[in-house]
Coordinates of C-alpha atoms in Angstrom, one line a residue:
M1 CA 55.7 -52.7 -96.6
K2 CA 59.3 -51.4 -96.3
H3 CA 58.8 -49.5 -93.1
H4 CA 57.0 -52.5 -91.6
R5 CA 60.0 -54.7 -92.4
L6 CA 62.4 -52.2 -90.9
A7 CA 60.3 -52.0 -87.8
A8 CA 60.1 -55.8 -87.6
I9 CA 63.9 -56.1 -87.8
G10 CA 64.2 -53.5 -85.0
L11 CA 61.8 -55.5 -82.8
L12 CA 63.7 -58.7 -83.4
I13 CA 66.9 -57.0 -82.3
I14 CA 65.3 -55.5 -79.2
G15 CA 63.7 -58.9 -78.4
A16 CA 67.1 -60.7 -78.8
A17 CA 68.7 -58.1 -76.5
L18 CA 66.0 -58.6 -73.9
I19 CA 66.4 -62.4 -74.1
W20 CA 70.2 -62.0 -73.7
F21 CA 69.7 -59.7 -70.7
V22 CA 67.3 -62.1 -68.9
W23 CA 69.5 -65.2 -69.6
S24 CA 72.9 -63.6 -68.8
T25 CA 71.8 -61.9 -65.6
Q26 CA 70.2 -65.0 -64.3
A27 CA 73.2 -67.2 -65.2
N28 CA 75.5 -64.9 -63.2
P29 CA 75.2 -65.6 -59.4
E30 CA 76.8 -62.2 -58.6
S31 CA 74.5 -60.2 -60.9
P32 CA 72.4 -57.6 -59.1
W33 CA 69.7 -58.2 -61.7
R34 CA 68.9 -61.7 -60.7
F35 CA 65.2 -62.4 -59.8
K36 CA 64.3 -61.6 -56.2
L37 CA 62.7 -64.8 -54.9
G38 CA 60.0 -64.8 -52.3
L39 CA 60.1 -67.0 -49.2
D40 CA 58.0 -69.7 -50.8
L41 CA 60.7 -70.1 -53.4
A42 CA 63.9 -69.2 -51.6
G43 CA 62.8 -70.9 -48.3
G44 CA 62.5 -69.2 -45.0
T45 CA 59.9 -67.9 -42.5
E46 CA 57.2 -65.2 -42.7
L47 CA 55.8 -63.9 -39.4
T48 CA 52.6 -61.8 -39.4
Y49 CA 51.9 -59.6 -36.4
K50 CA 48.9 -57.5 -35.5
A51 CA 49.9 -54.1 -34.3
D52 CA 47.6 -52.8 -31.5
T53 CA 47.2 -49.1 -32.4
A54 CA 43.8 -48.6 -30.7
S55 CA 45.2 -46.4 -28.0
I56 CA 47.1 -44.2 -30.5
A57 CA 45.6 -41.2 -32.1
E58 CA 45.0 -41.6 -35.9
A59 CA 47.4 -38.8 -36.7
S60 CA 50.2 -40.4 -34.7
R61 CA 49.8 -43.9 -36.1
P62 CA 52.1 -43.5 -39.1
G63 CA 55.0 -42.3 -36.8
A64 CA 54.4 -45.1 -34.3
L65 CA 54.4 -47.7 -37.0
A66 CA 57.5 -46.2 -38.5
S67 CA 59.2 -46.5 -35.1
L68 CA 57.9 -50.1 -34.8
H69 CA 59.4 -50.9 -38.3
Q70 CA 62.8 -49.5 -37.3
V71 CA 63.0 -51.4 -34.0
I72 CA 62.0 -54.7 -35.5
E73 CA 64.3 -54.2 -38.5
R74 CA 67.2 -53.5 -36.2
R75 CA 66.5 -56.7 -34.3
V76 CA 66.2 -58.7 -37.5
N77 CA 69.5 -57.3 -38.8
L78 CA 71.1 -58.7 -35.7
F79 CA 70.2 -62.2 -36.9
G80 CA 72.7 -61.8 -39.8
V81 CA 69.9 -62.9 -42.2
A82 CA 70.6 -62.1 -45.9
E83 CA 68.0 -59.6 -47.4
P84 CA 65.4 -59.7 -44.6
L85 CA 62.2 -57.8 -45.4
V86 CA 60.2 -55.9 -42.7
Q87 CA 57.1 -54.1 -43.8
T88 CA 53.9 -52.7 -42.3
E89 CA 50.6 -52.7 -44.0
R90 CA 47.1 -51.4 -43.3
A91 CA 44.3 -53.8 -44.0
S92 CA 41.5 -52.1 -45.8
T93 CA 38.3 -51.3 -44.1
L94 CA 36.4 -52.6 -47.2
N95 CA 37.3 -56.2 -46.3
G96 CA 36.1 -55.8 -42.7
Q97 CA 39.7 -56.2 -41.2
A98 CA 40.7 -52.6 -40.4
E99 CA 44.0 -53.3 -38.6
D100 CA 47.7 -52.5 -38.9
R101 CA 50.0 -55.4 -39.5
L102 CA 53.7 -56.1 -39.3
I103 CA 55.1 -58.6 -41.8
V104 CA 58.6 -60.0 -41.2
D105 CA 60.2 -62.2 -43.9
L106 CA 63.4 -64.1 -42.9
P107 CA 64.9 -65.9 -45.9
G108 CA 66.8 -69.0 -44.8
V109 CA 65.4 -69.1 -41.3
T110 CA 63.2 -72.1 -40.6
N111 CA 63.3 -72.1 -36.8
V112 CA 60.0 -70.3 -36.2
K113 CA 60.3 -70.4 -32.4
A114 CA 63.8 -68.8 -32.3
A115 CA 62.7 -66.1 -34.7
V116 CA 59.6 -65.3 -32.7
D117 CA 61.5 -65.2 -29.4
A118 CA 64.2 -63.0 -30.9
I119 CA 61.7 -60.5 -32.4
G120 CA 59.3 -60.5 -29.5
K121 CA 61.7 -60.0 -26.6
T122 CA 61.9 -56.7 -24.8
P123 CA 64.8 -54.7 -26.2
V124 CA 67.7 -53.8 -23.9
L125 CA 69.1 -50.3 -23.6
E126 CA 72.5 -50.2 -21.9
F127 CA 75.3 -47.8 -21.1
R128 CA 78.7 -49.5 -21.3
L129 CA 82.2 -48.2 -20.5
Q130 CA 85.0 -48.7 -23.0
K131 CA 87.9 -50.6 -21.4
T132 CA 91.2 -51.5 -22.9
V133 CA 93.0 -54.6 -21.7
G134 CA 96.3 -55.1 -23.5
T135 CA 95.5 -54.8 -27.2
T136 CA 91.8 -55.7 -26.7
T137 CA 89.1 -53.0 -26.4
E138 CA 85.7 -53.9 -25.1
F139 CA 82.7 -52.3 -23.6
V140 CA 81.7 -53.4 -20.1
S141 CA 78.4 -53.0 -18.4
T142 CA 77.9 -50.2 -15.9
G143 CA 74.5 -51.3 -14.6
L144 CA 72.9 -48.2 -16.1
T145 CA 70.1 -49.4 -18.4
G146 CA 67.1 -48.1 -20.2
Q147 CA 64.9 -48.7 -17.2
Y148 CA 66.5 -45.6 -15.6
L149 CA 65.9 -43.3 -18.6
A150 CA 62.9 -41.0 -18.3
N151 CA 63.1 -39.6 -21.8
A152 CA 65.3 -38.2 -24.6
S153 CA 64.9 -35.1 -26.7
L154 CA 66.5 -33.2 -29.5
E155 CA 67.9 -29.7 -29.4
F156 CA 70.3 -27.6 -31.4
G157 CA 73.5 -25.9 -30.3
N158 CA 73.5 -22.2 -29.4
G159 CA 77.1 -21.7 -30.3
G160 CA 78.5 -22.1 -26.8
A161 CA 81.9 -23.4 -25.9
S162 CA 80.9 -27.0 -26.1
N163 CA 78.8 -27.0 -29.2
V164 CA 78.5 -25.5 -32.7
L165 CA 75.7 -23.1 -33.5
G166 CA 72.8 -25.1 -35.0
S167 CA 74.4 -28.5 -34.4
P168 CA 72.0 -31.2 -33.1
I169 CA 72.3 -32.3 -29.5
V170 CA 70.6 -35.2 -27.8
L171 CA 69.4 -34.6 -24.3
L172 CA 69.0 -37.5 -21.9
K173 CA 66.8 -37.3 -18.8
F174 CA 67.1 -40.0 -16.1
N175 CA 64.8 -40.7 -13.2
D176 CA 66.1 -40.2 -9.7
E177 CA 67.7 -43.5 -9.3
G178 CA 69.3 -43.3 -12.7
A179 CA 70.5 -39.8 -12.1
K180 CA 72.5 -40.9 -9.0
L181 CA 74.0 -43.8 -10.9
F182 CA 74.8 -41.7 -13.9
E183 CA 76.6 -39.1 -11.8
K184 CA 78.6 -41.8 -10.1
I185 CA 79.7 -43.3 -13.4
T186 CA 80.6 -40.0 -15.1
S187 CA 82.5 -38.6 -12.0
E188 CA 84.7 -41.8 -11.9
H189 CA 85.4 -42.1 -15.6
V190 CA 86.0 -38.6 -17.0
G191 CA 87.6 -38.9 -20.4
D192 CA 86.4 -42.4 -21.0
I193 CA 83.9 -43.5 -23.7
L194 CA 80.5 -44.3 -22.5
G195 CA 78.8 -46.3 -25.2
I196 CA 75.0 -46.4 -25.6
F197 CA 73.9 -49.9 -26.8
L198 CA 70.5 -51.0 -28.0
D199 CA 69.8 -54.7 -28.4
G200 CA 73.5 -55.3 -28.1
S201 CA 74.5 -52.9 -30.9
P202 CA 76.2 -49.5 -30.2
I203 CA 74.1 -46.5 -31.4
S204 CA 76.3 -43.8 -29.9
T205 CA 79.8 -43.7 -28.2
P206 CA 80.1 -40.2 -26.6
V207 CA 83.2 -39.2 -24.5
I208 CA 82.6 -38.2 -20.8
Q209 CA 83.7 -34.6 -20.6
E210 CA 83.0 -34.1 -16.9
A211 CA 81.0 -35.4 -13.9
I212 CA 77.3 -34.9 -14.7
P213 CA 74.9 -34.3 -11.7
G214 CA 71.2 -33.7 -11.9
G215 CA 70.3 -36.6 -14.1
T216 CA 70.6 -34.8 -17.4
A217 CA 73.2 -35.6 -20.0
T218 CA 73.9 -34.4 -23.6
I219 CA 75.2 -36.3 -26.5
T220 CA 77.1 -34.3 -29.2
G221 CA 78.7 -35.9 -32.1
K222 CA 79.3 -35.8 -35.8
F223 CA 75.7 -36.6 -36.7
N224 CA 73.2 -34.6 -38.7
A225 CA 69.7 -33.6 -37.6
T226 CA 68.1 -36.7 -39.2
E227 CA 70.5 -39.0 -37.4
A228 CA 70.0 -37.2 -34.1
K229 CA 66.3 -37.5 -34.5
S230 CA 66.6 -41.2 -35.2
L231 CA 68.8 -41.6 -32.1
V232 CA 66.2 -39.8 -29.9
Q233 CA 63.5 -42.0 -31.4
N234 CA 65.5 -45.1 -30.7
L235 CA 66.1 -44.0 -27.1
N236 CA 62.4 -43.1 -26.5
F237 CA 61.2 -46.2 -28.3
G238 CA 63.8 -48.6 -26.8
A239 CA 60.8 -50.8 -26.0
L240 CA 58.3 -51.5 -28.8
P241 CA 56.3 -48.3 -29.4
V242 CA 53.3 -50.4 -30.4
P243 CA 52.2 -53.7 -28.8
I244 CA 52.2 -56.6 -31.3
E245 CA 50.6 -60.0 -31.4
L246 CA 51.7 -62.9 -33.6
I247 CA 48.7 -63.9 -35.7
G248 CA 50.4 -66.2 -38.2
S249 CA 53.6 -67.8 -39.5
N250 CA 54.5 -69.6 -42.6
T251 CA 57.7 -71.6 -43.2
A252 CA 59.0 -73.0 -46.4
G253 CA 62.2 -75.2 -46.4
P254 CA 64.9 -74.7 -49.1
T255 CA 64.0 -78.1 -50.7
L256 CA 60.3 -77.2 -50.8
G257 CA 61.2 -73.8 -52.4
A258 CA 63.4 -75.5 -55.0
N259 CA 60.7 -77.9 -55.8
A260 CA 58.2 -75.0 -56.2
I261 CA 60.6 -73.3 -58.7
T262 CA 61.2 -76.5 -60.7
A263 CA 57.4 -77.2 -60.8
G264 CA 56.6 -73.6 -61.7
V265 CA 59.2 -73.4 -64.5
L266 CA 58.2 -76.8 -65.9
A267 CA 54.6 -75.9 -65.9
G268 CA 55.4 -72.6 -67.7
I269 CA 57.6 -74.3 -70.3
V270 CA 55.1 -77.1 -71.0
G271 CA 52.2 -74.7 -71.2
F272 CA 54.0 -72.3 -73.5
L273 CA 55.1 -75.1 -75.8
L274 CA 51.6 -76.6 -76.1
V275 CA 50.2 -73.2 -76.8
A276 CA 52.9 -72.4 -79.4
V277 CA 52.4 -75.8 -81.2
F278 CA 48.6 -75.3 -81.3
M279 CA 48.9 -71.7 -82.7
L280 CA 51.4 -73.0 -85.3
L281 CA 49.3 -75.9 -86.4
W282 CA 45.9 -74.2 -86.4
Y283 CA 46.8 -70.7 -87.6
R284 CA 50.0 -71.6 -89.6
L285 CA 51.9 -68.4 -90.6
P286 CA 49.9 -66.0 -88.3
G287 CA 50.4 -68.6 -85.6
L288 CA 54.2 -68.6 -86.1
V289 CA 54.1 -64.8 -85.9
A290 CA 52.1 -65.1 -82.7
D291 CA 54.7 -67.5 -81.3
V292 CA 57.6 -65.1 -82.0
A293 CA 55.6 -62.3 -80.5
L294 CA 54.9 -64.4 -77.4
V295 CA 58.7 -65.1 -76.9
G296 CA 59.2 -61.3 -77.1
Y297 CA 56.4 -60.8 -74.7
L298 CA 57.9 -63.1 -72.1
A299 CA 61.3 -61.5 -72.5
L300 CA 59.7 -58.0 -72.0
V301 CA 57.8 -59.1 -68.8
L302 CA 60.8 -60.8 -67.2
S303 CA 63.1 -57.9 -68.0
V304 CA 60.6 -55.4 -66.4
M305 CA 60.4 -57.7 -63.3
K306 CA 64.2 -57.5 -63.0
F307 CA 64.3 -53.8 -63.4
I308 CA 61.6 -52.8 -60.9
P309 CA 62.4 -55.3 -59.2
V310 CA 59.5 -57.6 -58.5
T311 CA 59.8 -60.3 -55.9
F312 CA 59.1 -63.6 -57.6
T313 CA 56.7 -65.9 -55.7
A314 CA 54.7 -69.1 -56.6
S315 CA 51.6 -66.9 -57.0
G316 CA 53.6 -64.6 -59.3
I317 CA 54.5 -67.5 -61.5
A318 CA 50.8 -68.4 -61.7
G319 CA 50.0 -64.8 -62.6
L320 CA 52.6 -64.9 -65.4
I321 CA 51.3 -68.2 -66.8
I322 CA 47.7 -66.9 -66.8
S323 CA 48.8 -63.7 -68.6
V324 CA 50.4 -65.8 -71.3
G325 CA 47.0 -67.3 -72.0
M326 CA 45.6 -63.8 -72.2
A327 CA 48.2 -62.8 -74.7
V328 CA 47.3 -65.8 -76.9
D329 CA 43.6 -64.9 -76.6
A330 CA 44.2 -61.5 -78.1
N331 CA 46.0 -63.1 -81.0
V332 CA 43.2 -65.5 -81.6
L333 CA 40.6 -62.7 -81.7
I334 CA 42.7 -60.9 -84.3
F335 CA 43.3 -64.0 -86.5
E336 CA 39.6 -64.9 -86.5
R337 CA 38.7 -61.5 -87.7
I338 CA 41.4 -61.8 -90.4
K339 CA 39.9 -65.1 -91.5
E340 CA 36.5 -63.6 -91.9
E341 CA 37.9 -60.9 -94.2
L342 CA 39.9 -63.5 -96.3
R343 CA 36.7 -65.5 -96.8
E344 CA 35.1 -62.4 -98.3
G345 CA 37.8 -62.4 -100.9
K346 CA 40.1 -59.6 -99.5
G347 CA 43.8 -59.8 -99.9
P348 CA 46.0 -60.8 -96.9
R349 CA 47.4 -57.3 -96.2
E350 CA 44.0 -55.7 -96.4
A351 CA 42.4 -58.5 -94.3
A352 CA 45.2 -57.9 -91.7
H353 CA 44.5 -54.2 -91.5
I354 CA 40.7 -54.7 -91.2
G355 CA 41.2 -57.7 -88.8
F356 CA 43.3 -55.7 -86.3
S357 CA 40.8 -52.8 -86.5
R358 CA 37.8 -54.9 -85.8
A359 CA 39.4 -56.9 -83.0
W360 CA 40.8 -53.8 -81.2
P361 CA 37.6 -52.9 -79.2
A362 CA 37.2 -56.4 -77.8
I363 CA 41.0 -56.6 -77.0
R364 CA 40.9 -53.1 -75.4
D365 CA 37.9 -53.8 -73.2
G366 CA 39.1 -57.3 -72.2
H367 CA 42.5 -56.0 -71.1
L368 CA 41.0 -53.0 -69.3
T369 CA 38.7 -55.3 -67.2
M370 CA 41.7 -57.5 -66.4
L371 CA 43.7 -54.5 -65.3
I372 CA 40.9 -53.3 -63.1
S373 CA 40.7 -56.8 -61.5
A374 CA 44.5 -56.7 -60.9
V375 CA 44.3 -53.2 -59.3
I376 CA 41.5 -54.3 -56.9
L377 CA 43.5 -57.5 -56.0
F378 CA 46.6 -55.4 -55.3
W379 CA 44.7 -52.8 -53.3
L380 CA 42.7 -55.2 -51.0
G381 CA 44.9 -58.3 -51.0
T382 CA 47.6 -59.5 -48.7
S383 CA 51.2 -59.6 -49.7
L384 CA 50.7 -63.0 -51.3
I385 CA 47.8 -61.8 -53.4
Q386 CA 49.6 -58.6 -54.3
G387 CA 52.5 -60.5 -55.8
F388 CA 50.1 -62.3 -58.1
A389 CA 48.2 -59.1 -59.0
L390 CA 51.4 -57.2 -59.8
V391 CA 52.8 -59.8 -62.1
F392 CA 49.4 -60.4 -63.7
A393 CA 49.0 -56.6 -64.4
L394 CA 52.5 -56.4 -65.9
G395 CA 51.6 -59.4 -68.1
V396 CA 48.3 -57.9 -69.2
I397 CA 50.0 -54.6 -70.3
A398 CA 52.8 -56.5 -72.1
S399 CA 50.2 -58.7 -73.7
L400 CA 48.4 -55.6 -75.1
V401 CA 51.6 -54.3 -76.6
S402 CA 52.6 -57.7 -78.0
A403 CA 49.3 -58.5 -79.6
V404 CA 48.3 -55.1 -81.0
T405 CA 51.8 -53.8 -82.0
V406 CA 54.3 -56.6 -82.4
S407 CA 52.1 -59.1 -84.1
R408 CA 50.7 -56.4 -86.4
I409 CA 54.1 -55.2 -87.5
F410 CA 55.4 -58.8 -88.2
L411 CA 52.3 -59.7 -90.2
L412 CA 52.3 -56.6 -92.3
A413 CA 56.0 -57.0 -92.9
I414 CA 55.5 -60.4 -94.6
L415 CA 52.0 -60.7 -95.9
P416 CA 51.5 -60.1 -99.7
E417 CA 48.7 -58.1 -101.4
A418 CA 47.2 -61.1 -103.2
N419 CA 46.3 -64.4 -101.6
T420 CA 47.5 -66.9 -104.2
G421 CA 49.6 -70.0 -104.4
A422 CA 51.3 -71.1 -101.2
W423 CA 50.1 -67.9 -99.5
R424 CA 46.6 -69.4 -99.6
F425 CA 47.7 -72.3 -97.5
L426 CA 49.9 -70.2 -95.2
T427 CA 47.1 -67.8 -94.4
G428 CA 44.6 -70.5 -94.0
S429 CA 43.7 -72.2 -90.7
G430 CA 42.3 -75.4 -89.2
L431 CA 42.2 -78.7 -91.1
R432 CA 41.4 -77.1 -94.5
K433 CA 44.1 -76.8 -97.2

């Protein structure tokens, strides 16, 4: 019994530490461990686009979608939106919707039309000259835009006078009209900075070394091969690399999100208290142990969600509440087996050992089937369903640990060998004394 009591004390300390972690990080507005809230709770807009990849070879689709992701993410960042989320997903062929999608979450943005217009507009690639007027420096348009750029490519320096051996160089190739305009600009502004802007943001600011005829220019700078590759990709994919079509949008206002949080938290607290009271009244001492284990279970699940981190949505709250019910169900199975052993005249500790052993197969199989369901939902579901499935799966795993390990240690730490006196009432259940 001594080692069970030591283990129980250790679990209580760990549980208290987890509760303090969850409470303190959530109470601090500046904490990086606060829950990440989804759009339905924080308020904002979610745009769902269908990416038309039919004309792109299967092997090239990941690269095209990655470029699409970068272009859209850059545009979204120009909004100044806090913590935007841009992601691509591939709908499974098993559900009959084999298509690539682009999901854009914009927290705090409720003007759907403005968001759609900003994301869907054709990007602008411009070459601007840096001008200094007084103490003000600005970039002015040259009239040379992305419509004159034929292509961009990446090379590496050969150690010549103008480059370092092995350093990345970006080559620009203009069409005939662009070549003439580029030569005119470079011949008239040697020594000036010619900025390259995409969607209004500078992506490179090279210095004009000399007049450049022939419609070919090079950009050298203090960038590595990865950055140079990204620059080439941006130049070649100044326009969207994949056509997209808006197929859905969802908007939740801040008030609606706050109401969803309040309703979800209230439902969780009321549900938990009702379950805790029922367990205490019906199963008495084992019920009290189950309640303590459930508190530790919740602290564990919420801590894991902060560490990963998992974005909390309304469906995630539903998954968490359902998993609490599953955790209680495992304890009920165990306690009913213990009651059967007590009726046969066994002592509380022996009944607890046998009860856990007999309940284990049913608990194991039940949790395994729930995990399989969660995996399937996460695999085939949309982002909304995936949020539910992920929280539900975390809850099921924590439920298994809580019921089989935590409840067992607590019970074996306090139950006596003989079922006499007050212990007979405490280990009883239902309406009987």
